[in-house]
XYZ file of C-alpha atoms in Angstrom:
628
model
C -11.116 16.732 24.784
C -14.222 19.462 26.203
C -14.073 22.741 25.583
C -14.648 25.298 28.684
C -16.915 27.469 27.237
C -15.656 29.457 29.923
C -12.220 30.877 28.806
C -11.363 32.876 25.662
C -8.267 32.238 24.293
C -5.838 34.793 22.653
C -3.654 34.584 20.041
C -0.871 37.468 20.173
C 0.140 38.176 16.902
C 0.772 41.916 17.127
C 4.683 41.876 17.845
C 6.863 43.736 15.661
C 9.186 40.441 14.333
C 11.954 42.046 14.159
C 14.347 39.435 14.932
C 12.925 37.631 12.289
C 13.139 40.188 9.528
C 10.346 42.949 10.467
C 7.741 39.964 9.272
C 4.458 39.347 10.608
C 5.533 35.639 13.013
C 2.367 34.734 12.519
C 1.418 35.212 8.791
C 5.136 32.851 8.049
C 4.452 29.694 5.744
C 4.767 26.126 8.568
C 4.224 23.117 7.654
C 1.729 23.430 5.140
C -0.188 26.324 6.034
C 0.626 29.887 8.799
C 2.290 29.760 12.524
C -0.886 31.640 13.632
C -3.173 28.529 12.128
C -1.453 26.145 14.117
C -1.738 27.767 16.980
C -5.870 28.095 16.763
C -5.915 24.859 15.389
C -3.687 23.768 18.795
C -6.853 26.044 21.366
C -10.443 25.712 19.351
C -10.739 22.761 20.683
C -10.029 23.765 24.127
C -11.969 27.108 24.942
C -15.317 28.576 23.815
C -13.464 30.761 20.864
C -10.884 32.568 20.311
C -9.538 35.436 18.680
C -6.225 37.001 17.406
C -4.533 40.139 18.942
C -2.464 42.336 15.300
C -1.766 45.156 14.315
C -1.275 44.711 10.945
C -2.357 42.470 7.877
C -5.814 42.553 9.591
C -7.545 41.230 7.225
C -5.089 38.360 6.889
C -5.822 37.311 10.086
C -9.830 37.451 9.834
C -9.964 35.254 6.858
C -9.446 32.950 9.154
C -13.259 33.518 10.687
C -12.229 35.003 14.122
C -12.131 38.301 15.930
C -8.578 40.634 15.167
C -8.432 42.888 18.293
C -5.711 45.542 17.207
C -3.750 47.233 20.681
C -5.469 49.749 22.167
C -2.704 51.157 24.014
C -0.783 54.189 22.317
C 2.883 53.574 21.968
C 4.096 49.775 21.497
C 3.697 48.035 24.316
C 4.514 44.633 23.382
C 2.572 41.733 25.185
C 0.926 43.041 26.517
C -0.885 46.016 24.786
C -2.254 43.125 23.293
C -3.398 40.816 26.454
C -4.764 44.431 27.437
C -6.856 44.655 24.087
C -7.475 41.063 24.852
C -9.522 41.416 28.416
C -11.358 45.159 27.124
C -13.157 42.792 24.064
C -13.379 39.698 26.129
C -17.055 38.231 26.456
C -15.850 35.392 29.040
C -14.570 35.824 32.642
C -11.344 34.087 32.404
C -8.824 34.452 29.004
C -6.277 32.846 28.243
C -3.059 33.786 25.773
C -0.578 32.488 23.635
C 1.925 33.487 21.112
C 1.311 33.259 17.240
C 4.534 31.767 17.071
C 4.720 28.822 19.311
C 3.061 26.092 17.393
C 3.310 23.386 19.613
C 1.797 24.259 22.322
C -0.343 21.311 24.895
C -3.542 20.565 24.287
C -3.956 20.150 27.670
C -2.922 23.916 28.110
C -6.424 25.342 28.992
C -7.182 22.667 31.381
C -4.836 22.130 33.199
C -4.083 26.437 33.946
C -8.098 26.722 34.699
C -7.522 23.402 37.437
C -4.626 25.434 38.409
C -6.040 28.906 39.199
C -9.632 26.983 41.035
C -8.071 25.191 43.123
C -5.375 27.394 44.497
C -7.547 30.350 44.420
C -5.787 32.201 42.144
C -5.673 35.768 39.793
C -3.351 34.220 37.373
C -2.430 30.790 36.403
C 1.126 30.228 34.163
C 2.628 27.544 32.764
C 6.096 26.344 33.650
C 8.669 24.281 32.696
C 11.813 22.769 33.998
C 15.595 21.500 31.902
C 17.701 18.822 34.110
C 19.644 19.978 36.519
C 18.155 23.854 35.500
C 16.223 26.549 37.279
C 12.324 26.474 36.599
C 11.481 28.495 33.211
C 7.940 30.519 33.649
C 6.585 31.285 30.479
C 4.187 34.552 31.404
C 2.698 35.090 27.676
C 1.388 30.877 28.009
C -1.395 32.238 31.040
C -4.458 32.225 32.183
C -6.245 35.397 33.417
C -9.452 36.133 35.019
C -10.851 39.085 33.107
C -11.853 41.622 35.772
C -8.208 42.226 36.977
C -7.717 44.333 33.377
C -7.986 47.896 35.396
C -4.625 46.384 37.078
C -2.999 45.799 34.304
C -4.313 48.647 32.676
C -2.714 51.185 35.796
C 0.554 49.411 34.984
C 0.403 50.165 31.783
C -0.037 53.495 31.942
C 2.603 53.938 35.145
C 5.206 52.399 32.028
C 5.136 49.414 32.751
C 6.839 46.882 30.253
C 7.427 43.724 31.648
C 5.273 40.830 31.259
C 5.588 39.234 34.284
C 6.011 42.518 36.387
C 2.026 43.241 35.960
C 0.545 40.346 38.434
C 3.587 41.074 41.118
C 0.777 42.109 43.983
C -1.768 39.191 42.504
C -1.780 35.307 43.511
C -0.239 33.692 40.876
C -0.523 29.697 40.134
C 2.813 28.141 38.432
C 2.056 24.971 36.701
C 4.763 22.779 35.437
C 4.748 21.401 32.263
C 6.885 18.154 31.013
C 7.760 18.868 27.242
C 9.792 22.285 27.308
C 9.537 22.380 23.193
C 5.629 22.220 23.306
C 6.698 26.355 24.718
C 9.444 26.987 22.059
C 8.718 29.748 20.300
C 9.996 30.423 16.609
C 12.145 33.791 16.781
C 14.473 33.961 13.832
C 13.973 32.015 9.863
C 16.480 30.029 10.458
C 14.505 28.470 13.561
C 11.274 28.516 11.251
C 13.233 26.587 8.676
C 14.712 23.839 11.261
C 11.332 23.382 12.368
C 9.537 23.232 8.820
C 8.892 19.542 9.078
C 9.604 19.466 5.255
C 13.505 19.693 6.485
C 12.488 18.304 9.887
C 10.004 15.753 9.676
C 8.284 14.991 13.366
C 7.513 11.393 14.608
C 4.115 10.495 15.590
C 4.898 11.347 19.009
C 5.794 14.432 18.976
C 2.113 15.364 17.710
C 0.252 12.878 19.809
C 2.204 14.017 23.027
C 0.349 17.697 22.429
C -2.904 15.428 23.353
C -3.893 14.498 26.986
C -6.152 12.649 25.839
C -4.554 10.619 23.198
C -5.589 6.602 23.542
C -5.077 4.876 20.442
C -7.784 1.774 21.256
C -10.232 4.591 21.658
C -9.622 7.233 19.610
C -11.906 10.259 18.438
C -12.394 10.798 13.998
C -11.794 14.089 14.581
C -8.614 13.289 17.031
C -7.406 11.193 14.467
C -7.794 13.052 11.432
C -5.827 15.962 13.203
C -3.037 13.648 14.149
C -3.047 12.645 10.393
C -3.089 16.195 9.087
C 0.221 17.540 11.947
C 1.995 14.798 10.711
C 2.203 14.818 6.502
C 3.817 17.437 4.504
C 3.053 18.699 1.273
C 6.089 17.656 -1.378
C 7.892 20.253 -2.767
C 7.764 19.257 -6.137
C 6.805 21.657 -8.778
C 6.943 21.164 -12.762
C 5.027 24.339 -15.708
C 2.010 22.729 -17.871
C 0.041 23.493 -20.629
C -3.112 25.186 -20.072
C -5.348 22.300 -21.565
C -2.840 19.680 -19.289
C -3.674 21.979 -15.349
C -7.011 20.213 -15.173
C -7.482 18.747 -12.337
C -3.738 19.680 -11.201
C -3.187 21.546 -8.023
C -2.052 24.724 -8.424
C 1.831 25.417 -6.578
C 2.136 29.169 -6.861
C -0.500 32.318 -6.806
C -1.205 33.407 -10.487
C -1.016 37.628 -10.866
C -2.950 38.668 -13.379
C -0.978 40.524 -15.726
C -4.091 42.688 -17.602
C -6.989 44.367 -16.321
C -10.093 42.164 -17.400
C -12.155 43.909 -19.063
C -9.205 45.682 -20.579
C -11.834 49.081 -21.463
C -15.174 49.812 -19.725
C -18.142 47.538 -21.944
C -21.402 47.206 -22.738
C -22.511 44.211 -21.241
C -25.587 43.356 -24.231
C -25.970 44.724 -27.495
C -28.051 48.293 -27.472
C -27.103 52.083 -26.688
C -24.201 53.716 -25.541
C -25.933 57.506 -24.022
C -24.937 59.949 -21.225
C -26.890 59.272 -18.353
C -26.605 63.176 -18.029
C -29.193 63.405 -20.890
C -32.024 61.255 -19.599
C -35.035 63.320 -18.984
C -36.812 62.190 -15.595
C -40.495 63.932 -16.524
C -40.781 62.403 -20.098
C -38.930 60.801 -23.443
C -35.376 61.155 -24.442
C -34.960 62.125 -27.846
C -31.023 60.482 -28.865
C -29.404 60.871 -32.138
C -27.848 57.725 -33.204
C -24.213 58.654 -34.958
C -22.284 55.728 -35.474
C -21.841 52.617 -34.214
C -19.410 50.436 -31.952
C -18.142 46.264 -32.170
C -16.711 44.701 -30.294
C -13.017 44.624 -30.918
C -13.474 47.469 -32.414
C -13.205 51.072 -30.645
C -14.321 54.121 -31.487
C -12.403 57.892 -31.180
C -15.973 59.237 -31.311
C -16.900 61.507 -28.315
C -20.542 61.662 -28.687
C -22.046 65.482 -27.941
C -25.232 66.315 -25.182
C -28.097 64.410 -27.290
C -26.189 62.236 -29.263
C -25.461 58.434 -28.728
C -24.030 55.243 -30.340
C -25.156 52.009 -31.616
C -22.987 49.503 -29.441
C -22.970 46.344 -29.563
C -21.861 43.743 -26.122
C -18.359 44.056 -25.738
C -17.696 46.884 -27.338
C -16.317 49.511 -25.586
C -17.669 52.682 -24.450
C -17.089 55.444 -26.228
C -15.342 58.794 -24.334
C -18.428 60.388 -22.180
C -20.646 57.517 -22.230
C -21.577 55.924 -19.257
C -25.080 53.843 -19.795
C -26.181 51.417 -22.022
C -29.876 51.054 -22.974
C -31.378 47.521 -24.070
C -31.989 47.800 -28.193
C -35.217 46.406 -27.093
C -36.457 49.307 -24.963
C -36.084 52.049 -27.292
C -38.103 53.400 -30.075
C -36.789 54.890 -33.541
C -37.959 57.753 -34.820
C -37.377 60.503 -37.522
C -36.119 59.632 -40.334
C -33.666 56.806 -41.576
C -33.738 55.148 -37.742
C -31.318 58.663 -36.546
C -33.478 59.187 -33.863
C -34.493 56.902 -30.676
C -36.853 57.762 -28.017
C -36.745 56.160 -24.916
C -39.189 55.792 -22.253
C -38.555 57.939 -18.964
C -37.623 55.659 -15.725
C -36.026 53.257 -18.596
C -33.040 52.419 -17.444
C -30.469 54.428 -14.322
C -27.295 56.266 -15.080
C -24.530 53.149 -14.897
C -26.965 50.594 -16.513
C -25.158 47.858 -18.686
C -21.926 48.791 -18.657
C -18.989 46.946 -17.253
C -15.725 48.344 -16.019
C -12.285 48.023 -16.900
C -10.857 45.601 -14.180
C -14.367 44.689 -12.798
C -13.638 41.137 -12.842
C -10.160 41.177 -11.879
C -7.310 44.095 -11.540
C -3.666 43.964 -12.954
C -1.429 43.062 -10.494
C -4.123 41.355 -7.987
C -4.207 37.123 -7.554
C -6.493 35.883 -10.408
C -6.108 32.009 -8.626
C -4.350 31.089 -5.302
C -1.430 28.427 -4.634
C -3.254 24.868 -3.895
C -6.396 25.054 -5.539
C -7.508 22.445 -7.842
C -7.775 23.756 -11.175
C -11.500 23.234 -12.454
C -12.692 24.026 -16.141
C -13.789 27.539 -15.090
C -9.655 27.963 -13.625
C -8.844 27.179 -17.733
C -10.393 30.008 -19.342
C -9.701 32.488 -16.278
C -6.215 31.680 -17.340
C -7.039 31.696 -20.902
C -8.055 34.670 -20.562
C -5.333 36.235 -18.888
C -2.771 35.501 -21.916
C -1.099 32.678 -19.899
C -0.268 29.528 -21.387
C 1.852 27.392 -19.296
C 0.933 27.459 -15.214
C 3.187 26.126 -12.529
C 1.566 22.591 -10.650
C 2.928 20.555 -8.089
C 3.728 16.821 -9.366
C 1.430 13.981 -9.039
C 1.462 12.460 -6.499
C 2.635 8.870 -6.360
C 0.729 6.376 -4.746
C 0.899 2.097 -3.964
C -2.517 0.361 -3.276
C -2.328 -3.390 -2.357
C -5.266 -5.958 -0.433
C -3.752 -7.785 1.892
C -5.751 -11.966 2.966
C -5.424 -15.574 1.445
C -8.785 -15.096 1.615
C -8.311 -12.671 -1.446
C -8.890 -13.494 -5.190
C -7.943 -11.235 -8.467
C -10.755 -11.006 -11.194
C -10.510 -14.159 -13.612
C -9.444 -16.800 -11.079
C -11.057 -19.394 -9.355
C -13.258 -18.878 -6.718
C -12.223 -21.332 -4.005
C -14.337 -22.251 -0.627
C -14.213 -19.925 1.637
C -12.744 -17.015 -1.273
C -13.363 -14.117 -2.464
C -13.175 -11.339 -5.215
C -10.479 -8.480 -4.657
C -13.235 -5.088 -4.987
C -10.997 -3.029 -2.787
C -8.530 -3.273 -5.635
C -10.988 -1.281 -7.992
C -12.445 1.031 -5.744
C -8.898 2.256 -4.455
C -8.244 2.082 -8.002
C -11.526 4.533 -8.654
C -10.875 7.367 -5.336
C -7.276 7.631 -6.163
C -7.740 8.320 -9.386
C -10.282 10.499 -8.873
C -7.480 12.518 -6.969
C -5.200 12.663 -9.813
C -2.813 10.982 -8.387
C -0.452 9.046 -10.266
C -0.559 5.537 -8.818
C 0.483 1.652 -8.902
C -1.617 -1.127 -8.269
C 0.725 -4.014 -6.588
C -2.280 -6.284 -6.633
C -2.579 -9.034 -3.496
C -0.069 -9.594 -0.981
C -0.856 -12.544 0.729
C -0.561 -13.576 4.989
C 3.253 -14.066 4.070
C 5.733 -11.769 6.372
C 8.431 -11.700 3.670
C 5.784 -11.358 0.965
C 4.388 -7.906 3.179
C 8.075 -6.948 3.967
C 8.795 -6.815 0.466
C 5.865 -4.798 -1.259
C 6.047 -2.524 1.880
C 10.014 -2.200 0.888
C 9.017 -1.693 -2.538
C 6.376 0.663 -2.198
C 8.430 3.010 -0.089
C 11.427 3.299 -2.226
C 8.810 4.120 -5.220
C 5.992 6.119 -4.007
C 5.115 9.124 -2.293
C 2.205 6.887 0.169
C 1.290 3.230 0.921
C -2.950 2.033 0.926
C -3.576 -0.742 2.230
C -6.443 -2.558 2.499
C -7.091 -5.344 5.340
C -4.562 -6.646 8.039
C -4.518 -4.339 11.014
C -7.700 -5.140 12.877
C -7.292 -7.227 15.748
C -7.601 -10.879 14.263
C -4.820 -9.733 11.882
C -1.379 -11.402 11.954
C 0.923 -10.573 15.165
C 3.786 -9.448 11.993
C 1.996 -6.912 10.659
C 2.992 -4.539 13.056
C 6.372 -6.107 13.282
C 7.117 -5.033 10.107
C 5.796 -2.169 10.020
C 7.219 -0.740 12.967
C 10.218 -2.105 12.016
C 10.043 -0.296 8.955
C 9.282 3.246 10.237
C 6.827 4.788 12.634
C 3.333 3.515 12.439
C 0.579 3.359 15.077
C -2.439 0.967 14.998
C -5.846 3.302 15.736
C -9.177 1.756 16.785
C -10.866 4.944 16.382
C -14.326 5.390 17.409
C -16.468 5.444 14.206
C -18.676 3.029 12.904
C -17.693 1.558 9.642
C -14.725 1.447 9.597
C -12.936 0.884 13.215
C -9.651 -0.322 12.585
C -6.866 2.104 10.581
C -2.939 1.934 10.621
C -1.424 5.240 10.186
C 2.215 6.431 9.786
C 5.456 6.817 8.129
C 7.991 3.829 6.682
C 11.771 3.886 5.239
C 13.588 2.107 3.337
C 16.834 3.008 1.425
C 17.056 6.237 2.177
C 13.599 6.890 0.998
C 10.366 7.219 3.024
C 6.330 6.940 2.259
C 3.363 7.822 4.545
C 1.528 4.389 4.782
C -2.373 4.475 5.505
C -3.662 0.705 6.517
C -7.366 0.738 5.920
C -9.600 -1.861 7.105
C -10.942 -5.081 4.768
C -14.499 -4.801 4.708
C -15.844 -2.752 1.205
C -17.549 -0.189 3.032
C -15.199 0.612 5.808
C -12.392 0.721 3.432
C -14.022 3.634 1.651
C -15.128 5.375 4.389
C -11.923 5.497 5.982
C -10.191 6.770 2.570
C -12.556 9.547 2.897
C -12.462 10.466 5.758
C -8.996 9.616 6.714
C -6.337 9.319 3.686
C -8.042 11.511 1.413
C -8.108 14.979 3.269
C -3.931 13.750 3.775
C -3.047 12.969 0.278
C -4.327 16.291 -0.905
C -2.828 17.650 2.163
C 1.250 16.237 0.526
C -0.477 17.450 -2.930
C -0.787 20.842 -1.252
C -4.148 21.171 -2.214
C -6.957 23.152 -0.476
C -9.731 21.026 -0.939
C -11.660 20.042 2.810
C -14.896 18.072 2.456
C -17.986 19.729 1.494
C -21.211 18.776 4.106
C -24.345 19.929 3.120
C -27.114 20.516 6.204
C -30.255 18.971 5.026
C -33.493 16.943 6.727
C -33.433 13.991 7.654
C -36.134 11.912 6.143
C -36.764 9.352 8.844
C -35.526 8.532 12.068
C -32.081 7.156 12.659
C -30.555 4.955 15.339
C -27.245 6.524 16.693
C -25.580 5.668 19.972
C -23.468 8.804 21.353
C -19.905 8.888 21.588
C -18.952 7.765 18.254
C -19.126 9.183 14.583
C -21.395 7.188 12.323
C -21.372 7.034 8.344
C -24.818 5.995 7.181
C -24.751 5.460 3.587
C -28.062 7.534 2.160
C -29.827 9.022 -0.942
C -30.577 12.971 -1.215
C -33.912 13.816 -2.505
C -36.339 16.324 -2.775
C -39.496 16.646 -0.766
C -43.578 17.818 -1.884
C -42.137 21.077 -0.969
C -38.776 20.912 -3.294
C -36.491 20.968 0.529
C -33.354 18.794 0.418
C -33.948 15.343 2.425
C -31.951 12.171 3.030
C -33.164 8.879 4.199
C -30.202 6.032 4.751
C -30.234 3.294 2.540
C -31.559 0.513 4.656
C -29.175 -2.498 6.772
C -25.669 -0.450 7.532
C -23.192 -3.470 7.511
C -19.715 -2.926 6.134
C -19.641 -5.633 3.681
C -22.929 -4.384 1.714
C -21.208 -3.112 -0.842
C -24.215 -2.898 -3.282
C -25.369 0.123 -1.100
C -22.855 2.555 -1.413
C -23.785 1.782 -4.902
C -26.959 3.198 -4.648
C -26.367 5.451 -2.115
C -25.782 9.238 -3.555
C -24.956 10.407 -0.252
C -22.695 9.604 3.151
C -24.673 10.665 6.550
C -22.841 12.001 9.185
C -24.073 11.452 12.171
C -21.418 12.766 14.447
C -19.988 11.528 17.850
C -21.637 13.780 20.169
C -24.821 13.178 18.156
C -27.185 10.375 19.595
C -30.872 8.810 17.810
C -31.507 11.116 14.919
C -35.709 11.951 14.345
C -37.166 12.855 11.269
C -36.980 16.547 10.809
C -33.397 16.787 12.392
C -30.917 18.522 10.345
C -27.995 15.942 9.828
C -24.240 16.817 7.958
C -23.767 15.245 4.463
C -21.419 14.387 1.955
C -22.276 14.264 -1.505
C -20.744 11.718 -3.499
C -20.540 13.267 -7.008
C -17.019 14.344 -7.706
C -15.612 11.346 -5.208
C -17.098 8.323 -5.886
């Protein structure tokens, strides 16, 4: 979908949320994230930039990396105050508004409103829906306005006007009829929020793709496929408490609030002498008398007077009145029995080498956030807080198998025309790295009954199923028939190389359901499809916040690339003579050449809008370390 750079979008999140119990509606949890995040993801592909109008929790909204503009009109003026604030700050000639509590808004909202406004010579364009047998229902908060009309709106508000549809009464208005009334539905109460939450009311794939005006399953861009999958899957809800040592690589199921401050007291950052900064002379050496030694874990009640100090070890609690530490190597001993030390002027400044109580973590603050995958450093942090057990998501259960009569397992005789099944071992490694509980179902022959039995068996015992092979154009027709009969599955031809065919959806059997990822059969295509489609979905099901980390590096050589599709090329990241990072592709990029995947240490991601890459151009790179 092409962005319209002349339009800025404003998400209206400044309301009081009275019908939802006076909570901030935009920040309410919804389908694995928040309502405002859903609206933001719908609007961002349509417009040049997005901002949020909010009057509380500004930091939480700013964390979404978009501008946040509070109301500037005194008194509560409802959505129009937000609209006015947006028009005052908007740098584009048009502004599109949408409320934060409408997460299903159409993917073509901006395009259709803009077309109507231009073609009808209007000042304002707004969305309209009409239920069968009912009058047209205008939606004035879903509107596109000329920002030059700010004086009209401000005059209306200054005169006490508050009706959302009143300010443009004297203007030319274009009404645009949309077929899907649910796309403009406001979620106003907690009951409605719960009823629409996909964990309670699962959506159909059709519900998701209906928001995409240019959806074409036979020519689907990578980003669009990723968005559909992201919108469709939902996290599992099962939580368990595990011992700290067992929590490594698990997904945290709740925020961890620190029960103590770390460190608990002001302490020394090194071995040296604790002193009063006020005693340091600026014009010559300072001589101080050492009155005691303070060790870590053994605080002293001594209070050094002016001209006195204490020897202190790393981690030792700072004595009352002391605010600085001089490292022991920067002092000279003077006097009899090394009871006095001398410090040259300018050696340290007041406050140096002192760690404050709570500097690392304050009691009551969030030590770790829900959704974090726990790594070794996190275990250490939790141990420092005295936390012995942590709540984690239960492990995701994933079944996988390969399809094809030509496949043979390792140890079997390799007949003419047959190949050893490598994909199951690749999938085993990738799923194990994700921390899944896995079920290897082996090879399923090209037989309708065998395939249906395998899918039903998997569906009744796991959360997700990953298959390789059987989804290409040449696959047997029964594959589509069986998957369609078992649930809600779509087959895509994605604009990418390698790995064009992909099946995705949800199947059901005997009251159980599982998400299905049907990957292509070529070995490299399996890995690429898994990393860029299945991996993110499985992590979302785990409740994990772990986006793919892309690096931006220089291409060591020219790379041929057709625009209009995304290409994933195997690469080797290295450093050049100037110690700068560079990447070179591994040579032939055939989707069956698994050896090159083993030789590579990264994947070069060439997005669909890119063409040929010249040596020295910057490209995105996905490192394999930690993934493969």
